[in-house]
Amino acid sequence: MNELNTKDRIIQCSAELFNTYGYHACSLNQIMQATGLQKGGIYNHFKNKDEIAVEAFNYNYHRVIDRFKKVLDKANTPTEKIIAVIDTFVSFIDEPIVKGGGCPIFNTAMDATNTHPALKEKAKAGIRGLKRYVEIKLDEGIQAGEIRSDIDIKKIAALMVSTLEGAIIISRVEENRECLNYASEYVKDYFKKVLVKVDSLN
């Protein structure tokens, strides 16, 4: 196996381990066991565990964005795209992006907020990226004349992301979809009744 493939394998295996156990609970021995490499084989590609964690986060973040893009590519109108965004958040429970489940961006945020400054900054950037992604879709709806132009898209995007991500966390803890079902139904209902222009639904 060539060098690039070995490095990618370390990143992919570590991404699953960190998402499942958290940065601090995941040991180098677990990474070695998952990759089939010795300590020297891992450190031929990374300086330390911190560097692996950052690359693993990047890998998971891009997988999250790819999930959104693939789902939204099937939607035709801005209104359909916003509904698709909501459904994509729900899919983090139904079809986990990475072993361990949930949203790896928010999992990292909770794991690293008080303990790992570098990962915290990556998670902050990831959350900003998610909110910005929703803002862009809302703005597209405004430009297309489907969504009201007098809304605060930054506020709406923040509320959508925080409501759905919070519901994902609660659903994982409670080990059922009830909270996520409530949240997704509420956000969709709010979007259709408050944000979308009436003639856009006809």
Short mmCIF file of C-alpha atoms in Angstrom, two decimals:
data_model
loop_
_atom_site.label_atom_id
_atom_site.label_comp_id
_atom_site.label_asym_id
_atom_site.label_seq_id
_atom_site.Cartn_x
_atom_site.Cartn_y
_atom_site.Cartn_z
CA MET A 1 0.00 0.00 0.00
CA ASN A 2 1.46 3.36 -0.94
CA GLU A 3 2.05 6.29 1.40
CA LEU A 4 -1.07 8.27 0.45
CA ASN A 5 -3.34 5.29 0.96
CA THR A 6 -1.78 4.53 4.34
CA LYS A 7 -2.29 8.10 5.51
CA ASP A 8 -5.88 8.08 4.30
CA ARG A 9 -6.50 4.81 6.11
CA ILE A 10 -5.21 6.29 9.37
CA ILE A 11 -7.46 9.34 8.91
CA GLN A 12 -10.56 7.30 8.09
CA CYS A 13 -10.12 4.83 10.94
CA SER A 14 -9.35 7.63 13.39
CA ALA A 15 -12.38 9.61 12.24
CA GLU A 16 -14.62 6.71 13.28
CA LEU A 17 -12.81 6.17 16.57
CA PHE A 18 -12.85 9.83 17.61
CA ASN A 19 -16.53 10.14 16.70
CA THR A 20 -17.37 7.03 18.70
CA TYR A 21 -15.21 7.47 21.80
CA GLY A 22 -14.16 11.13 21.75
CA TYR A 23 -10.65 12.49 21.41
CA HIS A 24 -9.46 11.88 24.97
CA ALA A 25 -11.00 8.43 25.37
CA CYS A 26 -9.52 7.21 22.09
CA SER A 27 -6.01 5.87 22.59
CA LEU A 28 -3.16 5.48 20.14
CA ASN A 29 -3.39 1.73 20.74
CA GLN A 30 -6.95 1.77 19.40
CA ILE A 31 -5.78 3.60 16.28
CA MET A 32 -2.95 1.10 15.87
CA GLN A 33 -5.37 -1.82 16.22
CA ALA A 34 -7.89 -0.32 13.77
CA THR A 35 -5.26 0.46 11.13
CA GLY A 36 -3.07 -2.59 11.66
CA LEU A 37 -0.05 -0.29 11.98
CA GLN A 38 2.63 0.04 14.60
CA LYS A 39 3.33 3.33 16.39
CA GLY A 40 6.18 4.13 14.02
CA GLY A 41 3.98 3.46 11.00
CA ILE A 42 1.46 6.02 12.22
CA TYR A 43 4.04 8.62 13.18
CA ASN A 44 5.63 8.34 9.75
CA HIS A 45 2.59 10.31 8.59
CA PHE A 46 1.57 12.39 11.62
CA LYS A 47 3.54 14.23 14.29
CA ASN A 48 1.15 13.32 17.09
CA LYS A 49 -2.40 12.39 18.03
CA ASP A 50 -3.48 16.06 17.84
CA GLU A 51 -2.56 16.22 14.16
CA ILE A 52 -4.48 13.01 13.48
CA ALA A 53 -7.53 14.44 15.26
CA VAL A 54 -7.54 17.61 13.16
CA GLU A 55 -7.23 15.66 9.91
CA ALA A 56 -9.95 13.26 11.06
CA PHE A 57 -12.26 16.20 11.76
CA ASN A 58 -11.57 17.65 8.30
CA TYR A 59 -12.41 14.28 6.77
CA ASN A 60 -15.70 14.03 8.67
CA TYR A 61 -16.61 17.65 7.92
CA HIS A 62 -16.24 17.13 4.19
CA ARG A 63 -18.38 14.00 4.44
CA VAL A 64 -21.12 16.03 6.11
CA ILE A 65 -21.03 18.68 3.38
CA ASP A 66 -20.99 15.98 0.69
CA ARG A 67 -24.13 14.46 2.23
CA PHE A 68 -25.91 17.81 1.99
CA LYS A 69 -24.80 18.35 -1.61
CA LYS A 70 -25.90 14.90 -2.76
CA VAL A 71 -29.35 15.25 -1.20
CA LEU A 72 -29.86 18.82 -2.42
CA ASP A 73 -28.81 17.91 -5.96
CA LYS A 74 -32.09 15.97 -6.19
CA ALA A 75 -34.18 19.01 -5.22
CA ASN A 76 -35.36 21.42 -7.92
CA THR A 77 -36.60 24.59 -6.24
CA PRO A 78 -35.16 26.63 -3.33
CA THR A 79 -38.15 25.62 -1.20
CA GLU A 80 -37.49 21.94 -1.92
CA LYS A 81 -33.83 22.47 -1.08
CA ILE A 82 -34.61 23.84 2.39
CA ILE A 83 -36.84 20.84 3.09
CA ALA A 84 -33.99 18.65 1.84
CA VAL A 85 -31.63 20.39 4.27
CA ILE A 86 -33.93 19.46 7.16
CA ASP A 87 -34.20 15.87 5.92
CA THR A 88 -30.41 15.69 5.67
CA PHE A 89 -30.05 16.55 9.35
CA VAL A 90 -32.54 13.77 10.15
CA SER A 91 -30.46 11.36 8.05
CA PHE A 92 -27.57 11.71 10.52
CA ILE A 93 -29.63 9.47 12.80
CA ASP A 94 -31.24 7.24 10.17
CA GLU A 95 -28.09 6.78 8.07
CA PRO A 96 -25.03 7.79 10.14
CA ILE A 97 -22.22 9.37 8.17
CA VAL A 98 -19.60 7.82 10.41
CA LYS A 99 -19.50 5.04 12.98
CA GLY A 100 -20.72 6.30 16.33
CA GLY A 101 -23.60 8.20 14.76
CA GLY A 102 -24.86 11.73 15.13
CA CYS A 103 -23.28 14.76 13.53
CA PRO A 104 -19.48 14.52 13.79
CA ILE A 105 -19.18 18.32 13.76
CA PHE A 106 -21.28 18.76 16.89
CA ASN A 107 -19.87 15.60 18.47
CA THR A 108 -16.42 17.15 18.19
CA ALA A 109 -17.70 20.47 19.51
CA MET A 110 -19.04 18.84 22.68
CA ASP A 111 -15.94 16.70 23.12
CA ALA A 112 -13.37 19.44 22.64
CA THR A 113 -14.96 22.68 23.89
CA ASN A 114 -13.20 22.73 27.27
CA THR A 115 -10.31 20.39 26.59
CA HIS A 116 -8.78 20.78 23.13
CA PRO A 117 -8.39 24.35 21.76
CA ALA A 118 -7.34 23.31 18.24
CA LEU A 119 -10.27 20.94 17.79
CA LYS A 120 -12.60 23.50 19.34
CA GLU A 121 -11.59 26.01 16.67
CA LYS A 122 -12.15 23.42 13.94
CA ALA A 123 -15.58 22.64 15.36
CA LYS A 124 -16.45 26.34 15.57
CA ALA A 125 -15.50 26.78 11.93
CA GLY A 126 -17.53 23.68 11.03
CA ILE A 127 -20.63 25.00 12.79
CA ARG A 128 -20.23 28.37 11.09
CA GLY A 129 -19.96 26.51 7.79
CA LEU A 130 -23.20 24.63 8.42
CA LYS A 131 -25.06 27.80 9.34
CA ARG A 132 -23.65 29.61 6.32
CA TYR A 133 -24.74 26.73 4.08
CA VAL A 134 -28.34 27.15 5.29
CA GLU A 135 -28.11 30.94 4.95
CA ILE A 136 -27.13 30.55 1.29
CA LYS A 137 -30.10 28.27 0.61
CA LEU A 138 -32.48 30.71 2.30
CA ASP A 139 -31.04 33.58 0.29
CA GLU A 140 -31.50 31.58 -2.92
CA GLY A 141 -35.15 31.20 -1.97
CA ILE A 142 -35.49 34.94 -1.45
CA GLN A 143 -33.83 35.69 -4.78
CA ALA A 144 -36.19 33.26 -6.50
CA GLY A 145 -39.20 34.94 -4.93
CA GLU A 146 -40.23 31.82 -2.98
CA ILE A 147 -39.24 32.99 0.51
CA ARG A 148 -40.15 36.25 2.22
CA SER A 149 -37.51 38.93 1.75
CA ASP A 150 -38.04 40.52 5.18
CA ILE A 151 -36.61 37.62 7.20
CA ASP A 152 -33.29 37.61 9.05
CA ILE A 153 -31.55 34.72 7.32
CA LYS A 154 -28.70 34.57 9.85
CA LYS A 155 -31.16 34.22 12.71
CA ILE A 156 -33.31 31.66 10.89
CA ALA A 157 -30.29 29.56 9.86
CA ALA A 158 -28.93 29.60 13.42
CA LEU A 159 -32.31 28.52 14.81
CA MET A 160 -32.70 25.73 12.24
CA VAL A 161 -29.24 24.31 12.81
CA SER A 162 -29.32 24.55 16.61
CA THR A 163 -32.84 23.08 16.85
CA LEU A 164 -32.06 20.11 14.62
CA GLU A 165 -28.58 19.44 16.01
CA GLY A 166 -29.89 19.66 19.57
CA ALA A 167 -32.63 17.19 18.69
CA ILE A 168 -30.05 14.83 17.20
CA ILE A 169 -28.07 14.88 20.44
CA ILE A 170 -31.17 14.25 22.58
CA SER A 171 -32.36 11.46 20.30
CA ARG A 172 -28.97 9.76 20.59
CA VAL A 173 -29.01 10.03 24.37
CA GLU A 174 -32.59 8.79 24.66
CA GLU A 175 -31.99 6.18 21.95
CA ASN A 176 -35.15 7.02 20.05
CA ARG A 177 -36.23 9.39 17.28
CA GLU A 178 -39.05 11.11 19.15
CA CYS A 179 -37.30 14.44 19.80
CA LEU A 180 -35.84 14.55 16.30
CA ASN A 181 -39.26 13.85 14.80
CA TYR A 182 -40.77 16.71 16.80
CA ALA A 183 -37.96 19.08 15.84
CA SER A 184 -37.96 18.29 12.13
CA GLU A 185 -41.76 18.54 11.91
CA TYR A 186 -41.71 21.86 13.78
CA VAL A 187 -38.97 23.37 11.62
CA LYS A 188 -40.68 22.26 8.41
CA ASP A 189 -44.01 23.63 9.61
CA TYR A 190 -42.44 26.96 10.58
CA PHE A 191 -40.68 27.18 7.24
CA LYS A 192 -43.81 26.48 5.21
CA LYS A 193 -46.21 28.63 7.26
CA VAL A 194 -43.99 31.58 8.18
CA LEU A 195 -41.12 31.86 5.72
CA VAL A 196 -42.48 30.67 2.39
CA LYS A 197 -44.63 33.00 0.34
CA VAL A 198 -48.16 31.62 0.05
CA ASP A 199 -48.19 31.60 -3.75
CA SER A 200 -44.96 29.55 -3.79
CA LEU A 201 -46.78 26.58 -2.27
CA ASN A 202 -49.47 26.51 -4.92
#
